[in-house]
Each structure stands twice: as structure tokens, then as C-alpha cells.
Tab-separated table of C-alpha atoms in Angstrom:
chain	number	residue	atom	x	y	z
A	1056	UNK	CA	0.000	0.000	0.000
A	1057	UNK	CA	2.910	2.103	0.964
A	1058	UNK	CA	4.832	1.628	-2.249
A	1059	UNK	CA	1.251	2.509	-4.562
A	1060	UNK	CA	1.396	5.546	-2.641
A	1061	UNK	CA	4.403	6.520	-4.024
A	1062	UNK	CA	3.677	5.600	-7.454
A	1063	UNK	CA	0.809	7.956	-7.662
A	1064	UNK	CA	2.707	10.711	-5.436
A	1065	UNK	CA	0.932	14.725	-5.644
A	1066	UNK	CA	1.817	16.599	-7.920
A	1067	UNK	CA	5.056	18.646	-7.139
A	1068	UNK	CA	5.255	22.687	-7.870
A	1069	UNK	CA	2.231	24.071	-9.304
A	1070	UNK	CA	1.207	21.514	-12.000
A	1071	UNK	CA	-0.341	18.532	-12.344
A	1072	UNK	CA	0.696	15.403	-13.732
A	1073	UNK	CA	0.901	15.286	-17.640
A	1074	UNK	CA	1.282	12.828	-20.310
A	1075	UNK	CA	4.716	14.251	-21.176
A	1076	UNK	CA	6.409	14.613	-17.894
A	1077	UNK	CA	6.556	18.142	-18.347
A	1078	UNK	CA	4.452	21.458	-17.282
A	1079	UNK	CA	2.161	22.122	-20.115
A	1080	UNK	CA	2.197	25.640	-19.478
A	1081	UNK	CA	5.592	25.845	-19.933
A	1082	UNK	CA	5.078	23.925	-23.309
A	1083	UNK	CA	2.738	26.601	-24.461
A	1084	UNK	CA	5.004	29.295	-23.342
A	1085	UNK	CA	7.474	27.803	-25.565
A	1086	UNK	CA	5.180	27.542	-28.275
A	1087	UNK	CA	4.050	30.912	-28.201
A	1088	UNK	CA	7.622	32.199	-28.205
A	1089	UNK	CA	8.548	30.207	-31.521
A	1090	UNK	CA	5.688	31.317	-33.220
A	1091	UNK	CA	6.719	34.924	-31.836
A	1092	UNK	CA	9.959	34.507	-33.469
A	1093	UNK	CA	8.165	33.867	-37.210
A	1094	UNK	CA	6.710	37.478	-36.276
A	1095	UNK	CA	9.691	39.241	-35.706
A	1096	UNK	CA	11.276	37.310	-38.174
A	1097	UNK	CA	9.219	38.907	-40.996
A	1098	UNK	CA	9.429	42.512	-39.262
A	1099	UNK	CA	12.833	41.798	-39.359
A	1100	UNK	CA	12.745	41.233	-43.008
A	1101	UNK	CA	11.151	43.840	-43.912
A	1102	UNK	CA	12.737	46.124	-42.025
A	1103	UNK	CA	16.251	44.656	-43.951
A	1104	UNK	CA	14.330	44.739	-46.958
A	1105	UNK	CA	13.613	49.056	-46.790
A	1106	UNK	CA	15.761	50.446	-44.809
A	1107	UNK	CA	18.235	51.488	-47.703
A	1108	UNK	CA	15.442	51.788	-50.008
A	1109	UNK	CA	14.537	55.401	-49.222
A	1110	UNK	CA	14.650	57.971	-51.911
A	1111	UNK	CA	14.837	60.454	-49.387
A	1112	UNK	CA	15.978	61.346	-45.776
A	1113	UNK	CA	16.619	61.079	-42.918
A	1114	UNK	CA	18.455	58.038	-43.474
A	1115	UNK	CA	19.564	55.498	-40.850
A	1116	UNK	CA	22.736	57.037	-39.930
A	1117	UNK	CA	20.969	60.600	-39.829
A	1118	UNK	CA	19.158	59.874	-36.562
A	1119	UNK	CA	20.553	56.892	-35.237
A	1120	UNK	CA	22.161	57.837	-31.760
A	1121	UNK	CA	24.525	54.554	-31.240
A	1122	UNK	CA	26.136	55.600	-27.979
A	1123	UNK	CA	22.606	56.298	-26.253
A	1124	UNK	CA	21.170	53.024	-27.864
A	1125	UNK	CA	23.698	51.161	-26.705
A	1126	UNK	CA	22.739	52.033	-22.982
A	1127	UNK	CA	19.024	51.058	-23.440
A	1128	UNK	CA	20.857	47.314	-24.602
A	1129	UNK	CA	22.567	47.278	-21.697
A	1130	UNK	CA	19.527	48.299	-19.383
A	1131	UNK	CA	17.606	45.598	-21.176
A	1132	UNK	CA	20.316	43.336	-20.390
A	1133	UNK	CA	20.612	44.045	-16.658
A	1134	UNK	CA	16.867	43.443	-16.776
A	1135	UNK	CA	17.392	39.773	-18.030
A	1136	UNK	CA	20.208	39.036	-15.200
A	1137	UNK	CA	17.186	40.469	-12.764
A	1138	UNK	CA	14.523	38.579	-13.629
A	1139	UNK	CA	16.482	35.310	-13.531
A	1140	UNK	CA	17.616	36.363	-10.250
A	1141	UNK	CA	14.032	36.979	-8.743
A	1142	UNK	CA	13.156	33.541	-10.436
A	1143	UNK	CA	16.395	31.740	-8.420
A	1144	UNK	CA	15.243	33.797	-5.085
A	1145	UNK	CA	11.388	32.535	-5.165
A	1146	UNK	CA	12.892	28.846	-6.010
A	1147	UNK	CA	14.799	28.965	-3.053
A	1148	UNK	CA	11.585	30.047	-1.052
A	1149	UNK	CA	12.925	33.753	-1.088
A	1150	UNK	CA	9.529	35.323	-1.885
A	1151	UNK	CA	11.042	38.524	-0.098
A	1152	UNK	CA	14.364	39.061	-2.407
A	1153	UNK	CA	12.014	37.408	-5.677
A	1154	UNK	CA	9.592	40.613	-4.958
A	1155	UNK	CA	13.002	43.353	-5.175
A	1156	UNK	CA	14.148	41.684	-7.891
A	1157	UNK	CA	10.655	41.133	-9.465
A	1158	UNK	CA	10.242	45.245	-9.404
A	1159	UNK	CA	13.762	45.824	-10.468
A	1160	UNK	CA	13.091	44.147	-13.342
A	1161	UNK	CA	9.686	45.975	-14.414
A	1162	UNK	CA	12.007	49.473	-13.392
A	1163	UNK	CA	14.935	48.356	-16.053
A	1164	UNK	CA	11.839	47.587	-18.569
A	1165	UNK	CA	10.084	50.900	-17.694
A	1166	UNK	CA	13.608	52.592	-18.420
A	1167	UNK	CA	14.391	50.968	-21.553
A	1168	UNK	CA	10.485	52.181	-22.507
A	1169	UNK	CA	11.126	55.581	-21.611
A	1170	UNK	CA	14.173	55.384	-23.987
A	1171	UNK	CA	12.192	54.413	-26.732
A	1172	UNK	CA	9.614	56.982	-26.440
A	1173	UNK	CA	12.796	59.692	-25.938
A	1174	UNK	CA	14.159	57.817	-29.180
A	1175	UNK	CA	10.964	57.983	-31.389
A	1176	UNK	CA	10.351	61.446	-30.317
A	1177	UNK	CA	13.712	62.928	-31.191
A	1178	UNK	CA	13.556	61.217	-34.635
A	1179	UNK	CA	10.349	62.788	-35.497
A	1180	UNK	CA	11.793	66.125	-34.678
A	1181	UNK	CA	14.461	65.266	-36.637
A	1182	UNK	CA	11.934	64.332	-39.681
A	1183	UNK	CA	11.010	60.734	-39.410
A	1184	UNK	CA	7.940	59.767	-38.978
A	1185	UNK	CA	5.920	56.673	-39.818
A	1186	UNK	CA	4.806	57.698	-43.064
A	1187	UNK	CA	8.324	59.884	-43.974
A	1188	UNK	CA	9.910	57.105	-46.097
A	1189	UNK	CA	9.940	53.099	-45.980
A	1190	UNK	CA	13.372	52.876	-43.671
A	1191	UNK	CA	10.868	55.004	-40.895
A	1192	UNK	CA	7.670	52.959	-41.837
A	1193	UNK	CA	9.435	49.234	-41.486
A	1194	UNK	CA	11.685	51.066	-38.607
A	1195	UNK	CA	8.711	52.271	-36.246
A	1196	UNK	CA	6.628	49.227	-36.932
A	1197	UNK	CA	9.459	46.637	-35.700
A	1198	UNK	CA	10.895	48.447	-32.928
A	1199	UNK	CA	7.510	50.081	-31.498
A	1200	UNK	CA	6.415	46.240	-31.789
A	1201	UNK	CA	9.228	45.193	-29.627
A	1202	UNK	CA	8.347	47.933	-27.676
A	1203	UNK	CA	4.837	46.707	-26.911
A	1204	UNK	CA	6.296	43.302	-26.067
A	1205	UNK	CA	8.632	45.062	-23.686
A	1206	UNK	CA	5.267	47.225	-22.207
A	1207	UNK	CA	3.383	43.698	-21.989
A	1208	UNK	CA	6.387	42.289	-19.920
A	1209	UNK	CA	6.516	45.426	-17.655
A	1210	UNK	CA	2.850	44.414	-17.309
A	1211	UNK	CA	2.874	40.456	-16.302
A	1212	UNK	CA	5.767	41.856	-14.085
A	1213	UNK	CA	3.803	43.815	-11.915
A	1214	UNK	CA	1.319	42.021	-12.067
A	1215	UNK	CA	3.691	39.533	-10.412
A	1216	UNK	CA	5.018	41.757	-7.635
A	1217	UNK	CA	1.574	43.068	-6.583
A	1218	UNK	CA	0.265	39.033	-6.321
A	1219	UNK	CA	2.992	38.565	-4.376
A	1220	UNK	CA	2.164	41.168	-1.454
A	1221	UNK	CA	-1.330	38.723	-1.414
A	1222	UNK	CA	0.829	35.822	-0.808
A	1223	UNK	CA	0.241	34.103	-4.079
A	1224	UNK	CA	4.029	34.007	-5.142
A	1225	UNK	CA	5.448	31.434	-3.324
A	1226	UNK	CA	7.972	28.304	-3.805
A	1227	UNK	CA	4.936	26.370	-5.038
A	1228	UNK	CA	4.238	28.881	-7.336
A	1229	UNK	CA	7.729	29.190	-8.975
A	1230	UNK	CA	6.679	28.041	-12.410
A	1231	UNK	CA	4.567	31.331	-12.651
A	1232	UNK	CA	7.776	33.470	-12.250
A	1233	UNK	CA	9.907	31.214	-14.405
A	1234	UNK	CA	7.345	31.596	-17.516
A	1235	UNK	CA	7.076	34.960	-17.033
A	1236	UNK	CA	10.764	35.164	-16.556
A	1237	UNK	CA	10.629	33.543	-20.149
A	1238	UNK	CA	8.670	36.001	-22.338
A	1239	UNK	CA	10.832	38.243	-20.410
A	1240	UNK	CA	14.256	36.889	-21.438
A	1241	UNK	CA	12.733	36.358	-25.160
A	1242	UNK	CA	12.098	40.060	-25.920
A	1243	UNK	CA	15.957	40.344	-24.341
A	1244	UNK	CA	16.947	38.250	-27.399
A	1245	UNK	CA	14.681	40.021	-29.964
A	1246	UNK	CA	16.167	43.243	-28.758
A	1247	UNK	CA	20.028	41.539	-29.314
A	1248	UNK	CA	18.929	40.829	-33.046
A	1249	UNK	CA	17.380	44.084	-33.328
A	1250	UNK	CA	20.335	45.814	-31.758
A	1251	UNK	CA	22.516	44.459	-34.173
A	1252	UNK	CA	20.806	44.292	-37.469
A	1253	UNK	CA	18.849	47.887	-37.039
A	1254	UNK	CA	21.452	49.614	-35.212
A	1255	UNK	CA	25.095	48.447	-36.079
A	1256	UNK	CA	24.932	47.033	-39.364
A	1257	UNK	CA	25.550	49.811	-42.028
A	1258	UNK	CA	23.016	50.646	-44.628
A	1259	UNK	CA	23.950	50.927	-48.494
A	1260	UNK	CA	22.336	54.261	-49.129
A	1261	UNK	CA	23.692	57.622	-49.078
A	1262	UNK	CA	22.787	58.464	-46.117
A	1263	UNK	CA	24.515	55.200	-44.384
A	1264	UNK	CA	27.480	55.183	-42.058
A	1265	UNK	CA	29.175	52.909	-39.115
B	1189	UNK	CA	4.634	-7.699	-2.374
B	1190	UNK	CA	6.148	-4.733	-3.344
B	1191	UNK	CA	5.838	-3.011	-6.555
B	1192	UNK	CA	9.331	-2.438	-8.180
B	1193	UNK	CA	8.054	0.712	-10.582
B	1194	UNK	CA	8.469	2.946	-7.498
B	1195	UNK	CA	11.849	3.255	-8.470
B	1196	UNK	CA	11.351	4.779	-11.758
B	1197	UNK	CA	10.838	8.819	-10.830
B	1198	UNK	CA	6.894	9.870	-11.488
B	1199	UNK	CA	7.409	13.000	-14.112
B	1200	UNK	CA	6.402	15.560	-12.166
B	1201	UNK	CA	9.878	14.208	-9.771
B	1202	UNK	CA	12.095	14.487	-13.347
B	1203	UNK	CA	10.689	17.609	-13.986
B	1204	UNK	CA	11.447	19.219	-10.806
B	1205	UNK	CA	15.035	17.623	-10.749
B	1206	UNK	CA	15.358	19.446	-14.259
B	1207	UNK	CA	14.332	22.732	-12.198
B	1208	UNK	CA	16.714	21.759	-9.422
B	1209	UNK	CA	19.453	21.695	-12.024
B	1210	UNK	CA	19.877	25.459	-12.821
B	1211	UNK	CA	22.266	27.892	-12.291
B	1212	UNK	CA	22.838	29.514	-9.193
B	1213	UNK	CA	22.403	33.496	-8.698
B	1214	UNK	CA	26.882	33.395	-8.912
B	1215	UNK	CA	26.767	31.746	-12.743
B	1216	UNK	CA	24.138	33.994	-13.567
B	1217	UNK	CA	25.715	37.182	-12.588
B	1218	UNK	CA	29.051	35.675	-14.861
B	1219	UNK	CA	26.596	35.315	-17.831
B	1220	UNK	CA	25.469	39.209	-17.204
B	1221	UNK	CA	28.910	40.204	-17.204
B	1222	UNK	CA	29.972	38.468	-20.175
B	1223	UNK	CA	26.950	39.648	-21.925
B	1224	UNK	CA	27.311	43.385	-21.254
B	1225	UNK	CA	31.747	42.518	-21.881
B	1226	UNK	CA	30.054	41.599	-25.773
B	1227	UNK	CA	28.083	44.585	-26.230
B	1228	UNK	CA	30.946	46.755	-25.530
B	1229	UNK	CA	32.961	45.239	-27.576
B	1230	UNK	CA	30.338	45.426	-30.507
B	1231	UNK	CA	30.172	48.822	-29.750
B	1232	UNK	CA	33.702	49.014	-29.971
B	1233	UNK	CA	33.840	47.508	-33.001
B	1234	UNK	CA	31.462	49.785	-34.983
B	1235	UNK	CA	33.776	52.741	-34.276
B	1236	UNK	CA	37.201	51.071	-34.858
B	1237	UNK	CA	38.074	51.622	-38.690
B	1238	UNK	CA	40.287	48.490	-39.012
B	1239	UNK	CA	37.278	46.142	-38.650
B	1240	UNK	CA	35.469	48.107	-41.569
B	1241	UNK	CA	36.162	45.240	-43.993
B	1242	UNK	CA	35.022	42.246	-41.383
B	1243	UNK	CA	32.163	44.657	-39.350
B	1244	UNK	CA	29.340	42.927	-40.361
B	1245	UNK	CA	30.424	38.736	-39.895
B	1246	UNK	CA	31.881	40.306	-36.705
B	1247	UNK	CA	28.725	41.457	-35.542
B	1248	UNK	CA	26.445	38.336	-36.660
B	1249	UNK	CA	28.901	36.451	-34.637
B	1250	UNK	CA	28.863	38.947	-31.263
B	1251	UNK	CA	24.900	38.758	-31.291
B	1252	UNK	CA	24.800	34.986	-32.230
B	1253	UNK	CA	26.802	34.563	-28.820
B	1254	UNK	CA	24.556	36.450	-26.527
B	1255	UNK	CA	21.939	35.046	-28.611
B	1256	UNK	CA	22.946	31.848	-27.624
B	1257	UNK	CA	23.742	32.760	-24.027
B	1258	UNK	CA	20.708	34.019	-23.207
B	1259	UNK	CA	18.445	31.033	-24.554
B	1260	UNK	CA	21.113	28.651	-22.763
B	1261	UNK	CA	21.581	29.934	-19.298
B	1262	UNK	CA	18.699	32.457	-18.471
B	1263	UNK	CA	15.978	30.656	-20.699
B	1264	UNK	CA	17.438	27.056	-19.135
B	1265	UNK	CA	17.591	25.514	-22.457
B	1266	UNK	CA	20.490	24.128	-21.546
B	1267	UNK	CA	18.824	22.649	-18.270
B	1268	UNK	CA	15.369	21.804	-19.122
B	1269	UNK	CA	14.025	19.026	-21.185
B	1270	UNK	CA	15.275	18.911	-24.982
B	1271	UNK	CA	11.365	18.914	-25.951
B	1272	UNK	CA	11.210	23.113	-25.489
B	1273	UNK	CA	14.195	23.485	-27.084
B	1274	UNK	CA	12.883	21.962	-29.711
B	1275	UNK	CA	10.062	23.992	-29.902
B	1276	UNK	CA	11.704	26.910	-29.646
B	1277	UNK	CA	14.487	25.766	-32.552
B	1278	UNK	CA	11.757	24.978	-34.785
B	1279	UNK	CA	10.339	28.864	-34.186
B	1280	UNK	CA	13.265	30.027	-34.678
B	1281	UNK	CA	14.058	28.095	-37.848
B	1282	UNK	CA	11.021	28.914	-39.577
B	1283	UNK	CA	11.557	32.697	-38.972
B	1284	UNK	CA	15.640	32.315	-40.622
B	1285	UNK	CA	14.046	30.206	-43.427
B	1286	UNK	CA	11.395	33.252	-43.643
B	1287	UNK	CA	14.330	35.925	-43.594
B	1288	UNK	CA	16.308	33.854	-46.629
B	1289	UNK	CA	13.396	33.497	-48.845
B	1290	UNK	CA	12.277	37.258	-48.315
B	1291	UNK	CA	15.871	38.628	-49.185
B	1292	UNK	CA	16.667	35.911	-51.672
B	1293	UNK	CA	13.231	36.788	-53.749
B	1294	UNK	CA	14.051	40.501	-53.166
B	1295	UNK	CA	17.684	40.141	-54.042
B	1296	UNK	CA	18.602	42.071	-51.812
B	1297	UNK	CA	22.053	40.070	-51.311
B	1298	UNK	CA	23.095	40.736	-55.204
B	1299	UNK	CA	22.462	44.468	-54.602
């Protein structure tokens, strides 16, 4: 009798048992985040596609500010080493530490938002708006939807912190913070391709530089 | 008379010794550092005129390392079962296959 009771033990963490072993939640998450990388993948695209396909200015290397964008990557960055952090604190039963690292987390995304909206704004003083030329149409449309991803984030994160003042974060509840923690990291990586191919790679038109 | 399965782990026991398996808050804060040691140096590299010629492999290669980093370490890929990462490869496949025929049909690599 004993040893049936440990072939059908509870559940352990916060789901229950599956066919696959695993947490189907956390399959979903992953699903969701492939399929999220087809739609970046064809923002991407396009954006690779137009940007040197402007007949007239600004061009990318009229308004692109490298040095500032380069301290929103690293903001998003520190962001990613936070949010694993509060996910190691609430498996360790840390709900405490999880919650300060939980908010630092939404307060790096919040700053790397208010760069973007200090970013768009001095470009369309500088002339480029969304309907300008094609490099600002396929620009604004792939960054400002990274951006919402990023606002979303800032969202489920404090959402997070707030549950956990009701005492439903716990070390049961880990799995909540981890697929959060997730999305999270994903628009990290988004922003590293984005970073790169946007910001650092040089365009072929006249206005191009780097 | 005892039942021998017992000793087999239930899934739910796997999956939390997969959990039970990642990094500590220490290996994580070496990831951050060599993540943010990267982006300086991609930084760096934009501005320095002798890497004009091999800038852009030398970027693809910077972000393919964080890239990779990131999904390994702070996503757990590396950790976890090999079913998400196979969900998450197949994502990301589709979307490089989806960036090769776009530019390929545009030509934009002949230009």
C-alpha cells in the first residue's frame, strides 16, 4: 500500500501530472515564443528589406544615436540578469528578495520604454515619422512592436510583484515566475537581433554610415 | 509484495530535478557580465576603422553569442528538457528560413 502511494505521489510545484512529464504551461510558453519569433522574423525582413530603399531622408545614420542606444541594450540586459535572479530567489523560497528583484526588473523595462519613447520622439523632430519614407515605416513598426512586447512584460511583471504582497508568489508557485521570466528573457533576445541588425549594421544608401 | 516501478521517478519528480538543475544566482551574474563585456565590444567595433572590412560577420557572430547565451543559461535551455528546445528551434528556424526566402526573392544580397 505504501509503495502505490508513491507511485501515484501529488503533484510537485504548481502543475499537475501530464502525459509528457513536463508542465504544459511551460510547453505553451514555448510555443508561443517560436511562433513569436516567425513574427519578428518577418518585421525583421522587412525592415532589412527598406531600410536602404529610401529615396529620401533622414536616413539610418541621420538619426541613429549609437552611444545612447547602446545604454538602453545594456539596461535591457541588466533586466534579463534580474529577472532570472528573482526567479532563483522565489525557487529557493525567497519570496522577499524574488519581490526586489521582481520590481527591479519591471524598473529596467520601464527605463528601456522611456528610452524608446525619448528615441521615437527625437527622430520625429528630426523628420522621421511613420509615413516619412519606408526605412521610418518598417523602422517604427518593428521596434515600437518590440516595444509593446517590452510594455506587456513590464505588465505580467507587476502584475507579479503586486500578487505577491497577497501571498500568491510562493515556492509552489515558482513556475509562474519562471514563464514569465521567459517572455521576459525572449524580448531580451529580440532586442540583441534588433540591436545588431537595425542599429550596427551599415546601410547601403547615401545616407549610411558605421 | 512490493511493486518495483516505485523506483522509476513519477514525471512531475524528473521535472522538478530538471528545475533543481539550474544555475545559481553566482553563474548567472558571470553570464550578465559576459553579456554586457560583448556589447561593448560590438560597440567598440562599430567605431574602430580596421574592422570596416570584417564589421558585419563580426557582428552576426557577437549577437549569435549572446543570442545563444541568453536562450542557454537564463531561458534554461540548456537545463530543461530537450522537448522546449525543440520547440523553440523549430520557431526560430522557420523565422531564418522566412528571412532567406524574403531577401533571396528581393535580391537584396546581389544588390
Amino acid at each position: 500500500m505504501a509503495s502505490l502511494e508513491h507511485a501515484v505521489a501529488p503533484p510537485v510545484g504548481d502543475h499537475a501530472a501530464t502525459s509528457t512529464g513536463l508542465p504544459h504551461l511551460k510547453l505553451a510558453i514555448w510555443l508561443f515564443l517560436a511562433s513569436d519569433c516567425l513574427l519578428f522574423g518577418a518585421l525583421i525582413s522587412t525592415y532589412v528589406l527598406y531600410r536602404g530603399a529610401s529615396t529620401t531622408g533622414p536616413y539610418p545614420a541621420d538619426v541613429f544615436d549609437i552611444p545612447y542606444t547602446s545604454v538602453s541594450s545594456f539596461v535591457l540586459l541588466a533586466s534579463s540578469l534580474t529577472m532570472v535572479l528573482a526567479l532563483a530567489a522565489i525557487q529557493r523560497g525567497d519570496v522577499g528578495r524574488s519581490r526586489v528583484w521582481l520590481l527591479a526588473t519591471a524598473l529596467l523595462g520601464m527605463t528601456f520604454l522611456g528610452g524608446q519613447v525619448y528615441e521615437f520622439t527625437s527622430f520625429v523632430r528630426e523628420g522621421l515619422t511613420l509615413k516619412t519614407n519606408v526605412f521610418g515605416t518598417s523602422f517604427y513598426v518593428l521596434t515600437g512592436f518590440h516595444g509593446t512586447h517590452v510594455a506587456v512584460g513590464v505588465l505580467m511583471l507587476l502584475t507579479l510583484f503586486t500578487l505577491s504582497f497577497a501571498g500568491k508568489i510562493t515556492q509552489d508557485s515558482a513556475m509562474t515566475v519562471e514563464l514569465v521570466g521567459l517572455y521576459w528573457h525572449f524580448v531580451d533576445i529580440v532586442w540583441i537581433v534588433i540591436f545588431t541588425v537595425v542599429y550596427l549594421i551599415p546601410t547601403g544608401n547615401p545616407g549610411a554610415g558605421g | 509484495m512490493a511493486d518495483t516501478h516505485v523506483d522509476e521517478p513519477v514525471p512531475e519528480v524528473r521535472a522538478r530535478a530538471h528545475a533543481g538543475r539550474h544555475p545559481g544566482p553566482k553563474e548567472y551574474i558571470r553570464i550578465a557580465i559576459i553579456l554586457a563585456a560583448i556589447t561593448a565590444a560590438e560597440v567598440a567595433v562599430y567605431y574602430i576603422e580596421g574592422f570596416k572590412e570584417i564589421l558585419v560577420p563580426l557582428l552576426f557572430f557577437f549577437s549569435f553569442v549572446k543570442f545563444t547565451l541568453v536562450v542557454l543559461w537564463f531561458m534554461h535551455l540548456r537545463f530543461d528538457s530537450r522537448t522546449y528546445a525543440r520547440f523553440f528551434v523549430m520557431g526560430l528556424a522557420g523565422a531564418i528560413t522566412l528571412f532567406l526566402i524574403v531577401l533571396l526573392t528581393f535580391q537584396v544580397f546581389s544588390s
